[in-house]
PDB file of C-alpha atoms in Angstrom:
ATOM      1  CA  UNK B   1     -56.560 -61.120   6.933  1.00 49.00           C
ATOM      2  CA  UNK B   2     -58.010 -57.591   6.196  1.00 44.00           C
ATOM      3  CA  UNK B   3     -56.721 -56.575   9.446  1.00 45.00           C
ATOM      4  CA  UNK B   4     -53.081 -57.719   9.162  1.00 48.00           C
ATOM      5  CA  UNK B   5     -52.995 -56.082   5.238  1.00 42.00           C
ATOM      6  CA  UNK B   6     -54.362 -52.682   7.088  1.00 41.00           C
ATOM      7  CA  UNK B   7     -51.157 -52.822   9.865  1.00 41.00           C
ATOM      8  CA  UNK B   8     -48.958 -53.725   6.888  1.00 47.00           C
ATOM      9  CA  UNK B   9     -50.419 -50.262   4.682  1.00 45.00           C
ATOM     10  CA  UNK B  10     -49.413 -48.509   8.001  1.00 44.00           C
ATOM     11  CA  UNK B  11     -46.114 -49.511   8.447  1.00 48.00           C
ATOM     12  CA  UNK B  12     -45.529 -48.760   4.785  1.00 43.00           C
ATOM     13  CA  UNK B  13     -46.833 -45.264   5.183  1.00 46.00           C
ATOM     14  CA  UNK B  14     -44.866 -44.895   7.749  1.00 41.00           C
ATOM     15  CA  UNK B  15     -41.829 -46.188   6.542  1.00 45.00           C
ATOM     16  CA  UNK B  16     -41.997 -43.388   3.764  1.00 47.00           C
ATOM     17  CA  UNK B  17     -42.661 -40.655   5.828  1.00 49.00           C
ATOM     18  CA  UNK B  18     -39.737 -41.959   7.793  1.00 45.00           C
ATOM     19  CA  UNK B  19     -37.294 -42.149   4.369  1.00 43.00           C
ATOM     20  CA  UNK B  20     -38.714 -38.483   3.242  1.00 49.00           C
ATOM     21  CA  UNK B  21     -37.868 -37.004   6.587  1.00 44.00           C
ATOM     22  CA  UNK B  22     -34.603 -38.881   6.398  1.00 44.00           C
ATOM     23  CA  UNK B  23     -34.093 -36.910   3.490  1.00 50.00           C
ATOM     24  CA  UNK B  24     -35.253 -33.812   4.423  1.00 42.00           C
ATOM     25  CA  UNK B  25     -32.560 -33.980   7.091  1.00 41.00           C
ATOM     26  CA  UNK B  26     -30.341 -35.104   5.043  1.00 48.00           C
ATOM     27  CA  UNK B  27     -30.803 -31.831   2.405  1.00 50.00           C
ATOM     28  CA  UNK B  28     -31.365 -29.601   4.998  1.00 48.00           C
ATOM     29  CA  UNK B  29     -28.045 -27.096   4.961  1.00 48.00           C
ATOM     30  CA  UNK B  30     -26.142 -27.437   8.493  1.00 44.00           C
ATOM     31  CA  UNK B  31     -26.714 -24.370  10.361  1.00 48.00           C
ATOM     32  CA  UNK B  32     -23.135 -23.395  12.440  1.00 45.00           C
ATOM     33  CA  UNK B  33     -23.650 -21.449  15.577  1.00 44.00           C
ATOM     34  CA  UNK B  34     -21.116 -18.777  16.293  1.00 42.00           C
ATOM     35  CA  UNK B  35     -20.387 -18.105  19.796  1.00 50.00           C
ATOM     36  CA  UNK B  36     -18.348 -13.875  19.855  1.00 48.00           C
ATOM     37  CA  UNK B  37     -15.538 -14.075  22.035  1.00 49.00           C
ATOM     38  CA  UNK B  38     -13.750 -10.759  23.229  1.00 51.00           C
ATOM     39  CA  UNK B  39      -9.816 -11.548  22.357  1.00 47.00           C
ATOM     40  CA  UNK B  40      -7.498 -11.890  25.389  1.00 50.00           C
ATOM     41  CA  UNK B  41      -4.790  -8.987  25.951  1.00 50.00           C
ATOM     42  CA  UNK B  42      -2.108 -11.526  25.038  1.00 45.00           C
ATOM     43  CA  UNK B  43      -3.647 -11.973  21.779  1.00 44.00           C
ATOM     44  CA  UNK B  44      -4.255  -8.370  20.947  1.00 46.00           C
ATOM     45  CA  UNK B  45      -0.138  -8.208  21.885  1.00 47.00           C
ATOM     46  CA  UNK B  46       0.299 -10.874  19.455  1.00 53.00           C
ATOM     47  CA  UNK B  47      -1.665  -9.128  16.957  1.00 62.00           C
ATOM     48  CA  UNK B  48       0.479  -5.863  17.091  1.00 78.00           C
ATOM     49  CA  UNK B  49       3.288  -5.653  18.951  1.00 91.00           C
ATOM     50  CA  UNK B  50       5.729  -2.768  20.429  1.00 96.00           C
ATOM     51  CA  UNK B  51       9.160  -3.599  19.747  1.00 97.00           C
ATOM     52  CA  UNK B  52      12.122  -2.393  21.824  1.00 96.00           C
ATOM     53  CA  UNK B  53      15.970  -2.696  21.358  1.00 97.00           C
ATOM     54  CA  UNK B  54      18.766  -2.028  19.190  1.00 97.00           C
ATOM     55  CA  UNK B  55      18.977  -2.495  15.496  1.00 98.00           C
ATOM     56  CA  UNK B  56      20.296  -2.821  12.274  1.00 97.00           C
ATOM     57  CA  UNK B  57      19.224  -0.549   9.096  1.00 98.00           C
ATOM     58  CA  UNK B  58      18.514  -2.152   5.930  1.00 97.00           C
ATOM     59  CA  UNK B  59      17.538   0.751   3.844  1.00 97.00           C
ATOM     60  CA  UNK B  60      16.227   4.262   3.684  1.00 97.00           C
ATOM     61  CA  UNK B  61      13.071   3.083   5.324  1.00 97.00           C
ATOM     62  CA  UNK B  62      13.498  -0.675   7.033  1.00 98.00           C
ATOM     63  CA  UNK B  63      15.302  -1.767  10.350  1.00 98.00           C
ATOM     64  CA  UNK B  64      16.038  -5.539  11.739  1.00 98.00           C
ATOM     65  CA  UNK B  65      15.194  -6.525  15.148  1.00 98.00           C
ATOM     66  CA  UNK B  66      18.227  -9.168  15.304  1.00 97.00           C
ATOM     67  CA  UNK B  67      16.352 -10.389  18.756  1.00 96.00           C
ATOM     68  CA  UNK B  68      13.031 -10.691  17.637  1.00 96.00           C
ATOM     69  CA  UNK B  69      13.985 -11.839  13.856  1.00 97.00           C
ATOM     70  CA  UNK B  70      11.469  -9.259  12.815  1.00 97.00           C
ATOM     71  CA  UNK B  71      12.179  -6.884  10.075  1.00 98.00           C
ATOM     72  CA  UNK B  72      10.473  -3.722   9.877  1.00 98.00           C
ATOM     73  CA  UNK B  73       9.335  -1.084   8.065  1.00 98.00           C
ATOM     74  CA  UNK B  74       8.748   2.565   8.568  1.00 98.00           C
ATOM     75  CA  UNK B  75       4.711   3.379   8.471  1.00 96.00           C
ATOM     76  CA  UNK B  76       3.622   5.851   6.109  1.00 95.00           C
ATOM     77  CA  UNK B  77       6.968   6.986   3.986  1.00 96.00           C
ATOM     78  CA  UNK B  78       8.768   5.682   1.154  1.00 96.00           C
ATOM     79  CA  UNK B  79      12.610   5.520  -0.010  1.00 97.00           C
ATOM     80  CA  UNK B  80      14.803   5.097  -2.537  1.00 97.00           C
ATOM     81  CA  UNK B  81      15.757   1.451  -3.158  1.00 97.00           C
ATOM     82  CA  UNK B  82      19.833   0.625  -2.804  1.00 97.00           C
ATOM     83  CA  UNK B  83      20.069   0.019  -5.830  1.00 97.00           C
ATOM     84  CA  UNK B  84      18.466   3.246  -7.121  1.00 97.00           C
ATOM     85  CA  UNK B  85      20.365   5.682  -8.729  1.00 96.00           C
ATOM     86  CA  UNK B  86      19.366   9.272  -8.985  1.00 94.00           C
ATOM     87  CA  UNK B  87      20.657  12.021 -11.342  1.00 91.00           C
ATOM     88  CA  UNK B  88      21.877  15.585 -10.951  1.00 89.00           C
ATOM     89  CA  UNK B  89      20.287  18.415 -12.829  1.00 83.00           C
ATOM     90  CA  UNK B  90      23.596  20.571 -13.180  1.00 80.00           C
ATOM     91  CA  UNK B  91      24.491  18.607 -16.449  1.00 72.00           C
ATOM     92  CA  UNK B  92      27.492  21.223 -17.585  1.00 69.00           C
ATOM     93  CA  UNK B  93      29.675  19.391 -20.044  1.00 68.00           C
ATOM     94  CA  UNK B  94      27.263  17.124 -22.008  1.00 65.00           C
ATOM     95  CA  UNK B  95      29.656  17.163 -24.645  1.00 69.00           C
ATOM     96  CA  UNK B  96      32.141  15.294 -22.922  1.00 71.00           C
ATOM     97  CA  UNK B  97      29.460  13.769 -20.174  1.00 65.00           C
ATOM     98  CA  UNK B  98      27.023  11.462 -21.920  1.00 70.00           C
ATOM     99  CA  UNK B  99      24.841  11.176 -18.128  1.00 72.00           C
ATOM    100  CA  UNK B 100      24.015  13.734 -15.516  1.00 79.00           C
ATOM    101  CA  UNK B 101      25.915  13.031 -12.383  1.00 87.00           C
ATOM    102  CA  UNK B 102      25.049  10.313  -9.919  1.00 92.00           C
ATOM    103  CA  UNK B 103      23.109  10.510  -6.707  1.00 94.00           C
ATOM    104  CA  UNK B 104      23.192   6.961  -5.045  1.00 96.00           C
ATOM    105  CA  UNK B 105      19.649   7.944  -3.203  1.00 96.00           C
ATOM    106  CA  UNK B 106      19.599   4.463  -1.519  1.00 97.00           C
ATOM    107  CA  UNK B 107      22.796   4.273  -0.025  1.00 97.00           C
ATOM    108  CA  UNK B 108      22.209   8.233   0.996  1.00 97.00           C
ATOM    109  CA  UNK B 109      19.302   7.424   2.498  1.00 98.00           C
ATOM    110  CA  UNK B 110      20.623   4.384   4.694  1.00 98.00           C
ATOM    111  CA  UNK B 111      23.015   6.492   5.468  1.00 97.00           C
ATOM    112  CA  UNK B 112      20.962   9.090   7.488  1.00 97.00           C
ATOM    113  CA  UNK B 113      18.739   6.641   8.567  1.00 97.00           C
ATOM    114  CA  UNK B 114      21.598   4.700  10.112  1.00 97.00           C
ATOM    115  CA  UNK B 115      22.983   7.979  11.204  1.00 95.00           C
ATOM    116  CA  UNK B 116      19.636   8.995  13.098  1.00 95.00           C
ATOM    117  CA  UNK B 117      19.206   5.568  14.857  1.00 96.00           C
ATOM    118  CA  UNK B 118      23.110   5.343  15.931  1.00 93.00           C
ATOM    119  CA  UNK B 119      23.556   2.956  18.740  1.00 93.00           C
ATOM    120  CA  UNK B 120      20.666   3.798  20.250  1.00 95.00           C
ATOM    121  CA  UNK B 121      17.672   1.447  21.520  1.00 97.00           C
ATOM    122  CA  UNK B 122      14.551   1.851  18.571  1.00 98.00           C
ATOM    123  CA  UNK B 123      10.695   1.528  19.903  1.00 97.00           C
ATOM    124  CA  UNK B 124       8.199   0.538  17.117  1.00 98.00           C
ATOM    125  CA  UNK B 125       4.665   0.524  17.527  1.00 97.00           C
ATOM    126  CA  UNK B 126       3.530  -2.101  15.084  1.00 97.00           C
ATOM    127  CA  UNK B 127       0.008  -1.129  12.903  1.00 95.00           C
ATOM    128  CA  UNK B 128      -0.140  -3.886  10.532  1.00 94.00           C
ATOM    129  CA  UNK B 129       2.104  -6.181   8.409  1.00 94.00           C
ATOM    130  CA  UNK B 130       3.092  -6.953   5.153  1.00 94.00           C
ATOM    131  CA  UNK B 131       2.206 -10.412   3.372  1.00 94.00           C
ATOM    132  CA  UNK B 132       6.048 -11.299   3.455  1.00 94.00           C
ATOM    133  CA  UNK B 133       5.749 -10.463   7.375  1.00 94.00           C
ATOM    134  CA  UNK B 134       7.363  -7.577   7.865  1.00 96.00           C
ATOM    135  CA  UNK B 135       5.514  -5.317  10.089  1.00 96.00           C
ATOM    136  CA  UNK B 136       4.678  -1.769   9.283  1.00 97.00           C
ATOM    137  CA  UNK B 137       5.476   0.481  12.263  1.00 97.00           C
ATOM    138  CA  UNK B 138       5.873   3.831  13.761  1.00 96.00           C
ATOM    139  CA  UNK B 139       9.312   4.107  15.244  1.00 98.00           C
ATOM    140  CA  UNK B 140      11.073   6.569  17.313  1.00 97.00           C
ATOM    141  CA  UNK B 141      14.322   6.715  19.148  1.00 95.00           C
ATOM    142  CA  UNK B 142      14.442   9.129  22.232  1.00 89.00           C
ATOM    143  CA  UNK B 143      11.656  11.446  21.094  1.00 88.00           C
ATOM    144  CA  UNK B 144      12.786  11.567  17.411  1.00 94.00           C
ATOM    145  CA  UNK B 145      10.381  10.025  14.721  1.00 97.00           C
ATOM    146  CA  UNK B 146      12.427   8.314  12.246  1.00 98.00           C
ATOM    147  CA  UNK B 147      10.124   8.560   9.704  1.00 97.00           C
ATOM    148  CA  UNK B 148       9.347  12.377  10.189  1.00 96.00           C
ATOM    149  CA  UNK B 149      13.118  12.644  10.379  1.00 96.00           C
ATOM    150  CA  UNK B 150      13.546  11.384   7.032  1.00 97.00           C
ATOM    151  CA  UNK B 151      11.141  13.303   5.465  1.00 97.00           C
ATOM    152  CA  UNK B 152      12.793  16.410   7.023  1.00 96.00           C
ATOM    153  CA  UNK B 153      16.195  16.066   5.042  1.00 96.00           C
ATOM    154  CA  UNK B 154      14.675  14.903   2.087  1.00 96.00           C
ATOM    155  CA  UNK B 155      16.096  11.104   1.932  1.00 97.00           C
ATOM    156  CA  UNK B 156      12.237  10.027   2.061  1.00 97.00           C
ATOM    157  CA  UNK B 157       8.604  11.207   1.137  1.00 95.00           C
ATOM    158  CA  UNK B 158       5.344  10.232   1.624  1.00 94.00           C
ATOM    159  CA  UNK B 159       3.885   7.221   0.618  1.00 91.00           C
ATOM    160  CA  UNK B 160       0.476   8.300  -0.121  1.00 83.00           C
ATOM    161  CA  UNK B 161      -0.739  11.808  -1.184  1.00 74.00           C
ATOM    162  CA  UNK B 162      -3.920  11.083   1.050  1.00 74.00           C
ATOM    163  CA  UNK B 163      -1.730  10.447   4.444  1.00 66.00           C
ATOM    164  CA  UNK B 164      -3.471  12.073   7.176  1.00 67.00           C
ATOM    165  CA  UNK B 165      -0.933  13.013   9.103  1.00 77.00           C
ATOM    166  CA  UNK B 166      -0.242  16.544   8.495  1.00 85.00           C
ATOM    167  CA  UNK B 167       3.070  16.777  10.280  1.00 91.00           C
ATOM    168  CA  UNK B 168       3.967  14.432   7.543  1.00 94.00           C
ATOM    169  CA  UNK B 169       2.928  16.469   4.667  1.00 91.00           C
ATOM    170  CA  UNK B 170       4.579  19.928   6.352  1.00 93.00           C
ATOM    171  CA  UNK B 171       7.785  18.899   6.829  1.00 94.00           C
ATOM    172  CA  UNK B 172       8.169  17.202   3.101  1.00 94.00           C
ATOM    173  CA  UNK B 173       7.056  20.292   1.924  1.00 92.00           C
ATOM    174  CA  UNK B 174       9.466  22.015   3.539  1.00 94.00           C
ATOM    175  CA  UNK B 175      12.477  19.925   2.434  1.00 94.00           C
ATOM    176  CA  UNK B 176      11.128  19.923  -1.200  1.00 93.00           C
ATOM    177  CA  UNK B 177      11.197  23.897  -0.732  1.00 92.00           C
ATOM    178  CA  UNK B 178      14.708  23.663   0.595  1.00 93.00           C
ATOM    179  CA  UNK B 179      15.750  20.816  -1.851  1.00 92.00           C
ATOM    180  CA  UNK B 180      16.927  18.710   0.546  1.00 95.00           C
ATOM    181  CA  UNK B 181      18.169  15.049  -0.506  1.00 95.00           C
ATOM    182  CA  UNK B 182      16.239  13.773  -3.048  1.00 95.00           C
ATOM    183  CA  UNK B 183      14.554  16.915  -4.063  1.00 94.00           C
ATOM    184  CA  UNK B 184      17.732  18.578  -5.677  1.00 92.00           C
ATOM    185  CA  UNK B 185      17.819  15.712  -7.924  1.00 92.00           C
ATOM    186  CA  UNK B 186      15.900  14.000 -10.454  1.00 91.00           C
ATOM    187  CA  UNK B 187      14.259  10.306  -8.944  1.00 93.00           C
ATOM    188  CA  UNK B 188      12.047   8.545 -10.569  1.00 94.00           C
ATOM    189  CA  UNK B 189       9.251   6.936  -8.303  1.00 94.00           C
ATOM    190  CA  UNK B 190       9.753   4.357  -6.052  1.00 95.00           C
ATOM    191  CA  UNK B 191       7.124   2.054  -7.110  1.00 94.00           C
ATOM    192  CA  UNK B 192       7.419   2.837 -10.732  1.00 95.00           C
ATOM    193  CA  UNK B 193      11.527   2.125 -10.326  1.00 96.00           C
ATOM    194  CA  UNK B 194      10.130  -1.503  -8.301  1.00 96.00           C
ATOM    195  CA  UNK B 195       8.281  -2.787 -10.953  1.00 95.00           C
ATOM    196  CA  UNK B 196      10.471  -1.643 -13.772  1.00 95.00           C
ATOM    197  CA  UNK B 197      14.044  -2.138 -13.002  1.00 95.00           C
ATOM    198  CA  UNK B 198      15.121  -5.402 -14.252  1.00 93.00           C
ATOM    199  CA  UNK B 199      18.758  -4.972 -12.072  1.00 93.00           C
ATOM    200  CA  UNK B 200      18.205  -4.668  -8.883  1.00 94.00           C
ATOM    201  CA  UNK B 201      21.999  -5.995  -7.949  1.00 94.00           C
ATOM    202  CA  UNK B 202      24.608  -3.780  -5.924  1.00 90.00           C
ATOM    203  CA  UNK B 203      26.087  -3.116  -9.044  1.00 93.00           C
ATOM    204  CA  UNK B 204      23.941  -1.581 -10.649  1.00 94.00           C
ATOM    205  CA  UNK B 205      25.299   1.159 -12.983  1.00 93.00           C
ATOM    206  CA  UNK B 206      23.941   4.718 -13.052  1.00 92.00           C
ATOM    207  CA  UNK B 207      23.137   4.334 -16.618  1.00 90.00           C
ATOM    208  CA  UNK B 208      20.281   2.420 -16.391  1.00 93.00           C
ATOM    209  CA  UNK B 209      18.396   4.875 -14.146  1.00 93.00           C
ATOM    210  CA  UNK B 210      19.544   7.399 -16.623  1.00 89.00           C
ATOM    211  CA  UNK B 211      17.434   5.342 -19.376  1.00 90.00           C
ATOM    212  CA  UNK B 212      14.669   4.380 -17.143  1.00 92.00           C
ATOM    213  CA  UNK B 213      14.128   8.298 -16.105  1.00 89.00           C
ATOM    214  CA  UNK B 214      14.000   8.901 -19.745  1.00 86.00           C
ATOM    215  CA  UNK B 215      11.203   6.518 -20.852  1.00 89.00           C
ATOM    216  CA  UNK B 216       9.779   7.893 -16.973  1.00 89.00           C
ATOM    217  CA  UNK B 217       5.590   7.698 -16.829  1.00 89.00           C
ATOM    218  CA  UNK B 218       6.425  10.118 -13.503  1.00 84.00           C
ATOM    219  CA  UNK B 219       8.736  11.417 -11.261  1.00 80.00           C
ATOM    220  CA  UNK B 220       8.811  12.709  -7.881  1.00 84.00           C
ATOM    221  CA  UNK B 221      11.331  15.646  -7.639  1.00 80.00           C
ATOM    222  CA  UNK B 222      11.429  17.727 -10.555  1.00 74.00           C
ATOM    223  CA  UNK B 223      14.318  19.886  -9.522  1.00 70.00           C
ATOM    224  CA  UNK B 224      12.585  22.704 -11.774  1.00 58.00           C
ATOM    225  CA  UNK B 225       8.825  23.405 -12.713  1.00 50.00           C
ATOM    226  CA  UNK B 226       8.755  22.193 -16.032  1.00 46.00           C
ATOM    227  CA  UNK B 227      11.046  19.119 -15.589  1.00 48.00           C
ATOM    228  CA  UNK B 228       7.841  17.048 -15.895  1.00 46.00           C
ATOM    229  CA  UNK B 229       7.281  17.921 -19.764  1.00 49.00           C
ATOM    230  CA  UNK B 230      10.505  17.737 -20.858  1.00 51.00           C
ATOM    231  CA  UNK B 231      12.969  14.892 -22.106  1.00 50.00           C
ATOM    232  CA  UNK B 232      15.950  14.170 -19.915  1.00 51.00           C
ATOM    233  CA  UNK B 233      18.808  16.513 -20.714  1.00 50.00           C
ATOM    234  CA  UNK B 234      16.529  19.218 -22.490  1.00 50.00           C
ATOM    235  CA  UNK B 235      17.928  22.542 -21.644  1.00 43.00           C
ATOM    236  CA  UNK B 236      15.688  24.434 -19.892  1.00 40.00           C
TER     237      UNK B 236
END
């Protein structure tokens, strides 16, 4: 009898340990093992892409690839939107004239763009993409960069003031000195113009970019030094 209540004690004991290890196990975070693997060329082609062939512009700084269904848009620079209006300094009869003259910088800057390309076949080197997936690419036709070719008649700028490439920066400088495009005329920023314009239809009227560059937080070509400072329309 005392022997069979000492096997019994045992299997109890060990039936615990065996629930507490259960349970140990069971607690016990699952460790994943991660195995490095060196991506394939294929995927790294995947990943970005050179693009060849003819195309269509959109605007002043985006192209369709009809053949790949791949928009794109030009690394580095920004442009007017087509619906962005901007406004000529040489305001003479304000008495009559209630708004500076028009400069439809979008459609100007499609316009050279579209000139530049032509018929020709487009090569983009694809550096990253957009959350909408449009890639972001350096494109050239021939041995023309399209985006260094917009910045050199002024229909573009720079989209950061800490781009590294100093080509870049030279040859905006250069059309700002000449006031080429955009520079002879007053624009308010790009992104500033995104995220305030309400209309951004075809039809928009001049007007409203008149009264948005009026209530402006910045600009980006002050056609004269002290533009900045002043109210639309002050005479200088």
């Amino acid at each position: 009898m005392k022997a069979q209540l000492l096997l019994s004690a045992a299997m109890l004991a060990l039936t615990a340990e065996a629930v507490e290890a259960a349970d140990v196990i069971r607690n016990e975070p699952v460790r994943k093992v991660y195995r490095l693997v060196e991506p394939s060329a294929a995927q790294v082609t995947r990943v970005h892409p050179v693009l060849r062939g003819r195309v269509a512009v959109v605007d002043g700084r985006t192209l369709w690839y009809p053949q790949y269904a791949q928009s794109v848009q030009l690394a580095d620079i920004d442009a007017c939107e087509l619906p962005q209006w901007a406004l000529d300094p040489k305001w003479e009869d304000r008495e009559r004239v209630k708004a500076p003259p028009p400069v439809p910088c979008g459609p100007f800057a499609k316009a050279w763009l579209k000139r530049t390309v032509g018929n020709k076949s487009v090569t983009c080197n694809v550096v990253s993409y957009r959350v909408d997936s449009t890639a972001i690419a350096r494109c050239t036709t021939g041995a023309r960069d399209l985006a260094l070719e917009m910045l050199r008649v002024g229909w573009a700028r720079v989209a950061s003031p800490y781009l590294v490439n100093g080509q870049y920066a030279a040859y905006q400088r250069y059309a700002m000195a000449a006031r080429y495009g955009m520079w002879a005329a007053y624009v308010l920023d790009m992104n500033e113009w995104r995220r305030k314009a309400v209309d951004k239809t075809p039809d928009r009227r001049p007007i409203a970019d008149f009264n948005l560059l009026a209530e402006r937080e910045s600009e980006i070509s002050p056609p004269f030094a002290d533009a900045r400072k002043r109210p639309l329309g002050t005479d200088r």
